[in-house]
Amino acid sequence: MSNQNIFYPSKEVISKANIKEYENTYKRSIEDLEGFWAEIAGRVDWHRKWDKVLDNSNPPFYKWFVGARTNIVHNAIDRHLTTATRNKLAYIWEGEPGDTRVFSYHAVNREVTKMANMIKSMGIKKGDIVTIYMPQIPELIFAMLACAKIGAAHSVVYAGFSAKALADRINDAQSKLLITADGGWRRGKIVDLKKIANEAAEITPLLDEMIVVKRTGHDVEMEDERDFWYHELEKEDFVHNKCETEVMDAEDMLFILYTSGTTGKPKGVKHTHGGYQVYTSFVHYAVFDIKPEDRWWCLADPGWITGHSFIVYAPLINGATTMLYEGAPTYPQPDRVWEMIEKYQVNILYTSPTAIRGFMRFGDAWVKQHDLSSLRLLGTVGEPINPEAWLWYYHIVGGGRLPIMDTWWQTETGGFMISPLPITPLKPGSATKPLFGIDADVVDEKGETVEPNEEGILVIKKPWPGMARTILGDDERFKQIYWSDFAEQGWYKTGDSARKDEDGYFWIIARIDDVLKVSGYRLGTAEVESALVSHKDVAEAAVIGLPHKLKGNAIHAYVILMHGVQETPELEKELKSHVRKEMGPIAVPEKINFVDSLPKTRSGKIMRRVLKAQALGEDPGDLSTIED
Ligand code: PRX
């Protein structure tokens, strides 16, 4: 290895690791992709085995485990009910106010069955999509699993989204049922989800019914005939009946999850029962070294892909015990997370660079006053981790003894793609190497592999079981976004730039499309721009991301006002609250600059890179295509 700052795992970590060898297994997995995944698929149960591992007859619409019959809920819950895992804790939940609830696998099955019976009674059938808009409470997880159990798909909309964003997603998925709650706790305040759900229901004609879980107990408006309290439904006899887990085709839809892309319209990324269960549960076992005695804490919201894969499906399939926390990680004090790790003796912590930088800001003392000796592995995801934050995480949280799994992946990939294993020597800021079966490379625009340490486009050259199958209702867009740049070679374009060093380690640099990562959240510049332009005083808008110490990137907007409108600090405030209303708090620009013109190409496309270079005082590069 090159003589950089390298952190080697201890002998103890290596001797206990679930996976003890990388190079040969990796080579074999790439040479015999189908053989490798057939072997890994043996980790889960199937009602009927596949006729073919991979159908690549119609790229990029790959099919995995063709002909197989299964249901992810069978592997996540049902199969544990006849083993000792039945009595094991599946979830340990703590609410922000400090209330706690725990669920064994047996209890999860009971709760999911109840919810499944309720959903069925609302007329939801196999193939329908149910929208879920919930705080981080156990019922969010039960709702997801209940949908999957009866063969319906779920579409979870993150609870930070606005009524308009929620309504757009309900419309796109054609959901007739919304599962929500009265509210949730965040920083000591109630987030009034039912109010937002009611507003959304008013602007979508589709919604027939709502199931509402009581969490906060504040007054909410319920509409007769449409809205049903969960605790009232629970009193009905039929809710307690047995509910069979529907046997599905491996390629049947499990869920859609909306994510941001380069156009204003969010895209519903589709995942399926078969390939997804094999992929997520395997990478979770391999990277986080899951052992029966572990307590695993993924500090994400179940409403994002990280939560779908690594709070809900993979940990349950692996029979793990998972922590779930409702609120803000630094509330009421900056040591909330460290206090909970000590209290519950958590073994593995998985969080984001933004959260780590947030903890760092409060100083080491908040961490050091807690006994974190139960921890044996750390992880991070969502954006590139700056070496300063990596080193703080390693030394202060990990006491210099715990490997950090920097996992690179996406909503579209289903699970980790480039990531260390516990046995991998680490370099701060590098996600290290591709996992088994993942043929990743860094190439130029023609598809040639670039020289070591040169920046290029990150591509994946072979399909994998956890990959997204399409964008809901828009196969063309799926093809165009991910598969058109390297159509001849049949490679997946990730949208990220990266470099590979002389040891074959990958260093993710940034998004190269018009997608921003702000505090690890994924936002399209076009979405924020169209929110701004929907305000009556705005004629045109352009949005860029500028480096931010805490958030990684911060949103900066450039706005041309309608003729005759005065630029005032009040208007800047109003535009910010307009974006909040249209999209939600995560999309609010840090700064809005009022300008007279925007740099554009002759065909009228806004040149965001010119705005960015100007803001950073850098050379804007080639300006030959600029109009003015
Ligand atoms: O830019 C990469 C960044 O997050 C993007 C995917 O975002 P999303 O679909 O919201 O999924 C986030 C959680 C899986 C990627 O294209 N990203 C994710 N993980 C890393 C990362 N960038 C650098 N290092 C990572 N570990």
XYZ file of C-alpha atoms and ligand atoms in Angstrom:
654
model
C 0.000 0.000 0.000
C 1.066 3.555 -0.610
C 2.574 5.355 2.353
C -0.451 7.422 3.245
C -2.248 7.678 6.518
C -3.530 4.103 6.796
C -5.516 2.704 9.697
C -5.236 -1.058 10.065
C -7.948 -3.058 11.837
C -6.834 -4.808 15.013
C -6.130 -8.551 15.140
C -9.179 -8.903 17.341
C -11.500 -7.263 14.801
C -10.086 -9.420 12.002
C -10.333 -12.661 13.946
C -14.021 -12.074 14.710
C -15.110 -10.737 11.308
C -17.959 -12.498 9.465
C -15.985 -12.163 6.212
C -12.290 -12.843 6.466
C -11.071 -12.517 2.892
C -11.670 -9.917 0.202
C -9.458 -10.110 -2.918
C -10.108 -13.687 -4.074
C -13.797 -13.634 -3.253
C -14.161 -10.329 -5.082
C -12.418 -11.696 -8.164
C -14.573 -14.801 -8.163
C -17.772 -12.768 -7.670
C -17.065 -10.661 -10.752
C -15.980 -13.610 -12.912
C -19.025 -15.669 -11.988
C -21.672 -13.130 -11.107
C -24.625 -15.489 -11.339
C -22.898 -18.271 -9.428
C -21.932 -15.855 -6.689
C -25.413 -14.407 -6.236
C -27.058 -17.838 -6.409
C -24.904 -18.843 -3.455
C -25.701 -15.667 -1.497
C -29.432 -16.036 -2.258
C -29.297 -19.238 -0.209
C -29.133 -17.037 2.922
C -32.892 -16.392 2.619
C -35.956 -18.633 2.145
C -37.855 -18.978 -1.127
C -41.289 -20.488 -1.684
C -40.108 -21.497 -5.110
C -36.500 -21.385 -6.380
C -35.589 -19.362 -9.487
C -35.308 -20.723 -13.017
C -32.572 -18.239 -13.831
C -30.443 -16.001 -11.593
C -30.203 -13.062 -14.000
C -32.237 -12.234 -17.066
C -30.239 -9.699 -19.083
C -32.169 -10.076 -22.332
C -33.615 -6.555 -22.198
C -31.067 -4.162 -20.676
C -31.286 -1.980 -18.642
C -34.419 -3.763 -17.412
C -32.621 -6.564 -15.623
C -34.517 -9.243 -13.741
C -33.093 -11.202 -10.831
C -34.070 -14.656 -9.560
C -36.487 -15.082 -12.420
C -39.428 -17.344 -11.670
C -38.741 -17.416 -7.923
C -41.578 -16.931 -5.433
C -41.015 -15.226 -2.106
C -42.056 -12.385 0.170
C -39.502 -10.256 2.000
C -41.772 -10.312 5.079
C -41.473 -14.080 5.211
C -37.709 -13.635 5.589
C -37.905 -10.555 7.813
C -40.500 -11.923 10.246
C -42.306 -15.199 9.545
C -39.321 -17.505 9.369
C -38.053 -16.261 12.749
C -41.283 -17.216 14.498
C -40.331 -20.875 14.691
C -36.810 -20.281 16.018
C -35.317 -18.781 19.178
C -35.263 -15.413 17.381
C -39.002 -15.231 18.059
C -38.254 -14.138 21.622
C -35.417 -11.791 20.736
C -35.812 -8.015 20.675
C -36.291 -6.754 17.155
C -36.642 -3.080 18.111
C -35.750 -0.932 21.066
C -37.433 2.419 20.559
C -36.961 5.642 22.453
C -39.143 8.688 21.892
C -37.654 12.147 22.095
C -39.423 12.880 25.407
C -37.767 9.735 26.834
C -40.633 7.223 26.614
C -39.582 3.740 25.516
C -41.136 0.701 23.818
C -39.576 -2.639 22.914
C -40.772 -5.321 20.511
C -39.707 -8.931 20.183
C -39.946 -10.573 16.747
C -43.133 -12.164 18.016
C -44.511 -8.718 18.884
C -43.470 -7.270 15.531
C -45.444 -10.030 13.848
C -48.488 -9.252 15.999
C -48.324 -5.517 15.249
C -47.697 -5.992 11.531
C -50.572 -8.466 11.311
C -52.943 -5.963 12.915
C -51.881 -3.221 10.561
C -52.110 -5.574 7.561
C -55.701 -6.475 8.451
C -56.572 -2.785 8.736
C -55.036 -1.978 5.371
C -56.832 -4.890 3.746
C -60.132 -3.753 5.210
C -59.671 -0.439 3.394
C -59.778 -2.325 0.109
C -56.049 -2.236 -0.571
C -54.909 -5.112 -2.784
C -51.746 -6.609 -4.150
C -50.065 -4.093 -6.466
C -51.619 -0.953 -4.917
C -49.284 1.686 -3.508
C -49.942 2.973 0.017
C -48.362 6.284 1.027
C -46.912 6.540 4.525
C -46.161 9.878 6.213
C -45.051 9.251 9.779
C -42.732 10.325 12.563
C -39.994 7.930 13.652
C -42.221 5.675 15.712
C -42.497 1.879 15.553
C -45.800 2.095 13.655
C -43.908 3.543 10.678
C -42.001 0.277 10.420
C -45.111 -1.832 11.024
C -46.965 0.052 8.289
C -44.209 -0.639 5.758
C -44.068 -4.321 6.635
C -47.867 -4.603 6.652
C -48.031 -3.333 3.067
C -45.352 -5.774 1.952
C -47.052 -8.622 3.807
C -50.257 -8.299 1.784
C -48.423 -7.626 -1.486
C -49.109 -3.899 -1.648
C -46.176 -1.544 -2.169
C -45.292 1.323 0.150
C -44.211 4.813 -0.661
C -42.808 6.470 2.434
C -42.667 10.244 2.253
C -40.185 11.738 4.679
C -41.966 13.652 7.464
C -39.981 16.821 6.685
C -41.763 17.286 3.353
C -44.489 19.882 2.843
C -48.171 19.284 2.017
C -47.512 20.125 -1.626
C -44.605 17.655 -1.863
C -46.684 14.989 -0.117
C -49.648 15.570 -2.454
C -47.398 15.359 -5.548
C -46.110 11.990 -4.372
C -49.590 10.685 -3.496
C -50.713 11.648 -6.999
C -47.757 10.090 -8.748
C -48.225 6.807 -6.866
C -52.041 6.983 -7.222
C -52.406 6.167 -3.541
C -55.886 5.862 -2.120
C -54.705 5.249 1.424
C -52.397 7.369 3.563
C -51.023 6.098 6.862
C -49.996 8.943 9.120
C -49.948 10.130 12.748
C -51.228 13.151 14.620
C -47.636 14.334 14.985
C -44.137 13.587 16.180
C -41.599 15.150 18.539
C -38.646 17.147 17.237
C -36.519 19.441 19.422
C -39.200 19.524 22.080
C -41.878 20.660 19.660
C -44.725 18.852 17.960
C -44.439 18.453 14.204
C -48.076 18.656 13.189
C -48.185 15.920 10.584
C -51.970 15.524 10.542
C -52.407 19.175 9.645
C -50.004 18.746 6.727
C -51.727 15.497 5.709
C -55.089 17.288 5.733
C -53.706 20.047 3.503
C -52.278 17.450 1.150
C -55.612 15.609 1.033
C -57.267 18.811 -0.059
C -55.032 19.185 -3.089
C -55.147 15.579 -4.220
C -58.407 14.126 -5.508
C -57.245 10.545 -5.049
C -57.056 9.990 -1.340
C -60.024 8.046 0.060
C -58.832 7.032 3.492
C -56.342 7.814 6.225
C -55.228 5.687 9.149
C -53.986 7.980 11.920
C -51.748 6.809 14.767
C -51.966 8.835 17.967
C -48.485 9.838 19.030
C -48.519 13.353 20.438
C -52.153 13.553 21.536
C -52.658 17.179 20.521
C -55.941 18.299 18.942
C -56.221 17.409 15.285
C -58.950 17.645 12.724
C -60.372 14.277 11.700
C -62.747 14.002 8.776
C -65.657 11.590 9.157
C -65.735 8.706 6.673
C -62.167 9.480 5.547
C -60.024 9.388 8.697
C -59.690 6.483 11.123
C -57.788 6.440 14.400
C -55.492 3.460 14.605
C -56.393 2.832 18.259
C -60.093 2.769 17.371
C -59.550 0.270 14.558
C -57.558 -1.835 17.003
C -60.764 -2.472 18.939
C -62.320 -4.307 15.984
C -62.235 -8.112 16.130
C -61.177 -8.703 12.540
C -57.955 -6.783 13.130
C -56.714 -9.588 15.372
C -57.272 -12.367 12.856
C -54.387 -14.226 11.330
C -53.170 -12.706 8.071
C -51.350 -14.815 5.506
C -48.187 -13.394 3.980
C -48.877 -13.099 0.251
C -46.523 -15.158 -1.900
C -45.014 -12.811 -4.484
C -42.982 -13.075 -7.627
C -39.325 -12.184 -6.968
C -39.685 -9.232 -9.347
C -42.926 -7.885 -7.838
C -42.749 -4.334 -6.524
C -41.862 -3.988 -2.840
C -41.710 -0.214 -2.595
C -41.125 3.006 -4.367
C -39.108 5.780 -2.833
C -39.071 9.262 -4.267
C -35.719 10.873 -4.777
C -34.429 14.002 -6.417
C -33.007 14.103 -9.877
C -32.093 16.651 -12.476
C -35.627 17.725 -13.354
C -38.194 19.323 -11.066
C -40.327 16.187 -10.923
C -39.263 13.757 -8.185
C -38.836 10.217 -9.372
C -40.276 7.138 -7.719
C -37.457 4.609 -7.658
C -38.821 1.056 -7.721
C -37.404 -1.873 -5.733
C -38.581 -5.481 -5.700
C -39.006 -8.338 -3.200
C -36.430 -10.856 -4.441
C -33.177 -9.145 -5.395
C -33.475 -6.443 -2.767
C -33.837 -8.895 0.138
C -30.783 -10.860 -0.987
C -28.639 -7.790 -1.564
C -29.431 -5.624 1.472
C -29.280 -8.430 3.999
C -25.971 -9.693 2.620
C -24.150 -6.337 2.553
C -25.441 -5.563 6.045
C -24.056 -8.880 7.319
C -20.737 -8.401 5.507
C -20.010 -4.729 6.185
C -21.449 -4.322 9.679
C -20.439 -7.787 10.746
C -23.834 -8.403 12.326
C -23.730 -10.978 15.146
C -26.709 -12.414 17.060
C -25.705 -10.621 20.268
C -25.343 -7.189 18.650
C -27.408 -4.090 19.177
C -27.331 -2.118 15.959
C -28.174 1.565 15.621
C -28.654 3.227 12.271
C -29.305 6.857 13.073
C -31.255 7.579 9.888
C -34.941 8.240 9.318
C -36.795 5.120 8.162
C -38.303 7.438 5.529
C -35.112 7.428 3.447
C -33.425 4.529 1.711
C -30.912 4.170 4.555
C -33.791 3.501 6.914
C -35.707 1.250 4.505
C -32.702 -0.985 3.961
C -30.887 -0.763 7.277
C -33.502 -0.054 9.930
C -36.278 -2.152 8.480
C -35.450 -4.911 6.004
C -31.803 -6.004 6.355
C -31.648 -6.049 10.172
C -34.891 -8.036 10.423
C -33.784 -10.531 7.786
C -30.511 -10.912 9.699
C -32.393 -11.366 12.985
C -30.686 -8.350 14.558
C -31.740 -6.064 17.388
C -32.184 -2.517 16.122
C -32.410 0.800 17.967
C -34.847 3.419 16.805
C -34.959 6.972 18.115
C -37.660 9.493 17.346
C -36.086 12.892 17.685
C -33.132 15.203 17.145
C -29.754 13.612 17.961
C -28.520 16.588 20.016
C -31.735 17.166 21.981
C -32.255 18.009 24.813
C -28.467 17.964 25.225
C -25.624 17.405 22.777
C -24.899 13.993 24.335
C -28.288 12.374 23.674
C -26.758 9.809 21.332
C -23.789 8.980 23.591
C -26.109 8.680 26.571
C -28.303 6.222 24.654
C -25.309 4.179 23.493
C -24.214 3.805 27.107
C -27.732 3.130 28.387
C -28.560 0.471 25.791
C -24.999 -0.835 25.311
C -25.129 -0.314 21.564
C -22.463 -2.198 19.578
C -22.578 -0.625 16.122
C -23.337 2.979 15.207
C -24.113 4.095 11.643
C -24.604 7.803 10.971
C -23.735 10.607 8.527
C -20.880 13.091 8.085
C -23.322 15.948 8.750
C -24.340 14.430 12.077
C -20.671 13.819 12.970
C -19.742 17.439 12.190
C -22.739 18.503 14.273
C -21.523 16.457 17.273
C -17.950 17.728 16.806
C -19.119 21.304 17.104
C -20.163 20.764 20.738
C -16.695 19.563 21.754
C -15.192 16.277 22.944
C -16.345 16.497 26.566
C -19.943 15.524 25.717
C -18.686 12.265 24.256
C -16.013 11.564 26.828
C -18.348 11.710 29.807
C -19.952 8.479 28.577
C -18.713 4.922 28.614
C -18.812 3.893 24.958
C -16.893 0.661 25.421
C -19.819 -1.412 24.112
C -19.165 -0.075 20.591
C -17.225 -2.309 18.214
C -17.845 -0.773 14.778
C -18.725 2.628 13.332
C -20.214 3.645 10.005
C -21.042 6.661 7.877
C -23.121 7.395 4.774
C -24.700 10.124 2.670
C -21.894 12.384 1.504
C -18.117 12.394 1.365
C -16.644 12.523 4.864
C -13.922 15.121 5.314
C -10.798 13.659 6.941
C -11.143 16.018 9.915
C -14.589 14.595 10.757
C -13.351 11.037 10.061
C -10.444 11.457 12.493
C -12.687 12.935 15.165
C -15.141 10.019 14.804
C -12.243 7.551 14.904
C -10.390 8.983 17.894
C -13.083 10.583 20.031
C -16.060 8.291 19.483
C -14.119 5.155 18.585
C -11.287 5.679 21.063
C -8.840 4.884 18.257
C -9.888 1.212 18.186
C -12.989 0.974 15.982
C -12.939 0.660 12.198
C -15.172 3.122 10.314
C -17.284 1.716 7.480
C -17.637 4.601 4.997
C -20.413 3.178 2.817
C -21.018 4.684 -0.611
C -24.400 3.906 -2.151
C -27.653 5.469 -3.401
C -31.435 5.196 -3.271
C -31.126 3.473 -6.639
C -28.594 0.862 -5.508
C -30.669 -0.582 -2.631
C -27.619 -1.272 -0.468
C -23.920 -0.501 0.077
C -21.827 -0.615 -3.112
C -18.362 0.685 -2.260
C -17.413 0.136 1.342
C -14.750 -1.335 3.580
C -15.285 -4.599 5.402
C -14.120 -4.703 9.030
C -10.905 -6.369 7.777
C -10.076 -3.571 5.294
C -7.191 -1.142 5.986
C -8.775 2.322 6.010
C -7.825 5.702 4.566
C -9.791 8.626 6.070
C -12.189 9.976 3.426
C -12.134 6.932 1.140
C -15.038 4.464 0.864
C -12.240 2.007 -0.064
C -13.242 -0.773 -2.489
C -16.296 -2.151 -4.286
C -18.201 -4.893 -2.492
C -18.555 -8.388 -3.944
C -20.272 -8.506 -7.332
C -19.937 -4.749 -7.831
C -17.853 -3.871 -10.888
C -17.126 -0.182 -10.219
C -14.770 2.015 -12.202
C -13.816 5.642 -12.798
C -13.932 6.569 -16.486
C -13.810 9.567 -18.815
C -16.646 10.648 -21.099
C -15.655 8.086 -23.710
C -15.667 5.306 -21.150
C -11.882 4.903 -20.883
C -10.609 4.136 -17.387
C -8.787 7.223 -16.142
C -5.277 7.183 -14.676
C -4.870 6.576 -10.924
C -5.765 9.687 -8.888
C -7.393 11.386 -11.859
C -10.958 12.591 -11.468
C -13.611 10.893 -13.591
C -17.154 9.563 -13.727
C -18.127 6.778 -11.351
C -19.847 3.921 -13.198
C -21.003 0.400 -12.346
C -20.314 -2.026 -15.157
C -22.442 -5.015 -14.186
C -25.959 -5.357 -12.753
C -26.510 -6.348 -9.104
C -29.579 -7.809 -7.338
C -30.397 -4.708 -5.248
C -30.535 -2.335 -8.196
C -33.602 -0.179 -8.899
C -35.758 -1.716 -11.623
C -37.231 1.474 -13.037
C -38.807 4.818 -12.212
C -42.502 4.338 -11.480
C -44.451 4.820 -14.701
C -41.459 6.119 -16.625
C -39.178 3.451 -18.116
C -37.857 5.977 -20.643
C -36.666 8.348 -17.965
C -34.988 5.473 -16.123
C -33.106 4.579 -19.297
C -32.225 8.140 -20.099
C -30.968 9.189 -16.638
C -28.862 6.200 -15.698
C -28.116 4.199 -18.823
C -27.860 6.553 -21.819
C -24.365 8.042 -21.338
C -22.709 4.631 -21.600
C -25.478 2.875 -23.521
C -23.062 1.041 -25.810
C -21.203 -0.490 -22.886
C -24.386 -1.033 -20.841
C -23.007 0.679 -17.733
C -24.891 2.384 -14.916
C -23.999 6.058 -14.461
C -24.058 6.947 -10.764
C -24.112 10.746 -11.138
C -21.021 11.034 -8.917
C -17.452 11.959 -9.743
C -14.637 10.039 -8.100
C -11.007 9.090 -8.321
C -9.296 5.785 -7.748
C -5.847 5.825 -6.175
C -2.849 3.606 -6.855
C -4.128 1.024 -4.339
C -7.510 0.801 -6.079
C -9.232 2.799 -3.319
C -12.204 4.925 -4.421
C -12.543 8.544 -3.318
C -15.996 9.977 -4.011
C -15.750 13.652 -4.933
C -19.220 15.095 -5.587
C -22.351 14.915 -7.710
C -21.727 15.859 -11.315
C -25.354 16.378 -12.240
C -27.695 19.049 -10.919
C -28.261 17.221 -7.668
C -27.132 18.702 -4.355
C -26.305 16.949 -1.119
C -27.277 19.289 1.719
C -26.759 17.826 5.202
C -26.779 14.461 3.440
C -30.255 15.146 1.990
C -30.583 14.828 -1.725
C -32.174 17.764 -3.544
C -32.477 18.693 -7.202
C -31.511 22.262 -8.102
C -34.493 22.225 -10.491
C -36.914 21.375 -7.665
C -35.786 24.345 -5.574
C -35.803 26.581 -8.663
C -39.349 25.630 -9.582
C -40.453 26.257 -5.986
C -38.947 29.762 -6.213
C -40.421 30.513 -9.623
C -43.880 29.512 -8.382
C -43.839 32.697 -6.258
C -45.654 35.574 -7.964
C -42.705 38.005 -7.650
C -40.081 35.717 -9.169
C -39.351 35.712 -12.885
C -36.364 33.363 -12.960
C -34.233 31.454 -10.489
C -30.998 29.491 -10.398
C -29.764 27.402 -7.497
C -26.267 26.170 -6.681
C -24.561 24.455 -3.763
C -21.658 26.152 -2.013
C -19.363 24.482 0.527
C -20.658 24.720 4.094
C -18.743 23.705 7.222
C -21.591 21.792 8.817
C -23.959 20.862 6.013
C -21.354 19.871 3.429
C -23.182 22.039 0.912
C -25.574 24.928 1.397
C -28.180 26.121 -1.087
C -27.597 29.537 -2.654
C -30.257 30.964 -4.923
C -30.032 33.657 -7.603
C -33.346 35.264 -8.371
C -34.546 37.671 -11.062
C -37.626 39.491 -9.810
C -40.657 40.424 -11.879
C -40.473 43.844 -13.419
C -41.128 46.601 -10.887
C -40.794 44.395 -7.768
C -38.462 45.857 -5.130
C -35.752 43.671 -3.620
C -36.021 43.887 0.155
C -34.863 41.773 3.123
C -38.564 41.057 3.779
C -38.947 39.629 0.303
C -35.912 37.377 0.836
C -37.594 36.111 4.017
C -40.872 35.606 2.225
C -39.239 33.642 -0.590
C -37.540 31.392 1.940
C -40.820 30.642 3.668
C -42.406 30.077 0.265
C -39.823 27.356 -0.487
C -40.441 25.878 2.953
C -44.154 25.712 2.176
C -43.666 24.270 -1.300
C -41.023 21.681 -0.435
C -40.260 21.568 3.273
C -37.538 22.907 5.594
C -34.662 20.938 4.028
C -34.937 22.879 0.765
C -34.816 26.426 2.172
C -31.913 28.401 0.640
C -29.193 29.678 2.937
C -29.030 32.901 0.928
C -31.067 34.455 -1.858
C -29.247 36.887 -4.137
C -31.282 39.247 -6.281
C -29.730 39.660 -9.750
C -30.601 41.293 -13.092
C -29.500 38.428 -15.310
C -28.270 34.835 -15.187
C -25.454 33.288 -17.221
C -27.023 31.098 -19.913
C -25.996 29.087 -22.910
C -27.318 30.206 -26.297
C -29.939 27.498 -26.042
C -31.145 29.066 -22.802
C -29.753 26.633 -20.214
C -28.597 28.223 -16.975
C -24.851 27.757 -16.483
C -24.779 26.968 -12.791
C -21.067 26.209 -12.867
C -20.399 29.842 -13.850
C -22.415 31.096 -10.889
C -20.564 28.724 -8.625
C -17.106 29.701 -9.911
C -17.995 33.349 -9.499
C -19.248 32.831 -5.930
C -16.060 30.963 -5.037
C -13.803 33.449 -6.834
C -12.593 30.698 -9.162
C -11.935 30.585 -12.892
C -15.296 29.838 -14.593
C -13.551 27.821 -17.343
C -14.755 27.681 -20.932
C -17.268 30.456 -21.564
C -17.538 30.041 -25.330
C -21.116 28.782 -25.134
C -22.329 31.619 -22.932
C -24.960 33.856 -24.435
C -24.115 37.173 -22.803
O -23.356 11.579 -3.993
C -23.406 10.323 -3.362
C -23.763 10.537 -1.902
O -25.170 10.399 -1.835
C -25.721 10.113 -3.121
C -26.919 9.228 -3.002
O -27.905 9.898 -2.259
P -29.215 9.160 -1.763
O -29.848 8.480 -2.903
O -29.995 10.158 -1.002
O -28.700 8.040 -0.793
C -28.022 8.395 0.363
C -27.873 7.200 1.261
C -27.443 5.973 0.591
C -24.572 9.503 -3.878
O -24.760 9.587 -5.265
N -23.149 9.550 -1.013
C -23.769 8.534 -0.371
N -22.892 7.865 0.405
C -21.694 8.449 0.261
C -21.847 9.516 -0.651
N -20.807 10.279 -1.029
C -19.607 9.997 -0.510
N -19.390 9.007 0.379
C -20.391 8.209 0.800
N -20.153 7.257 1.679
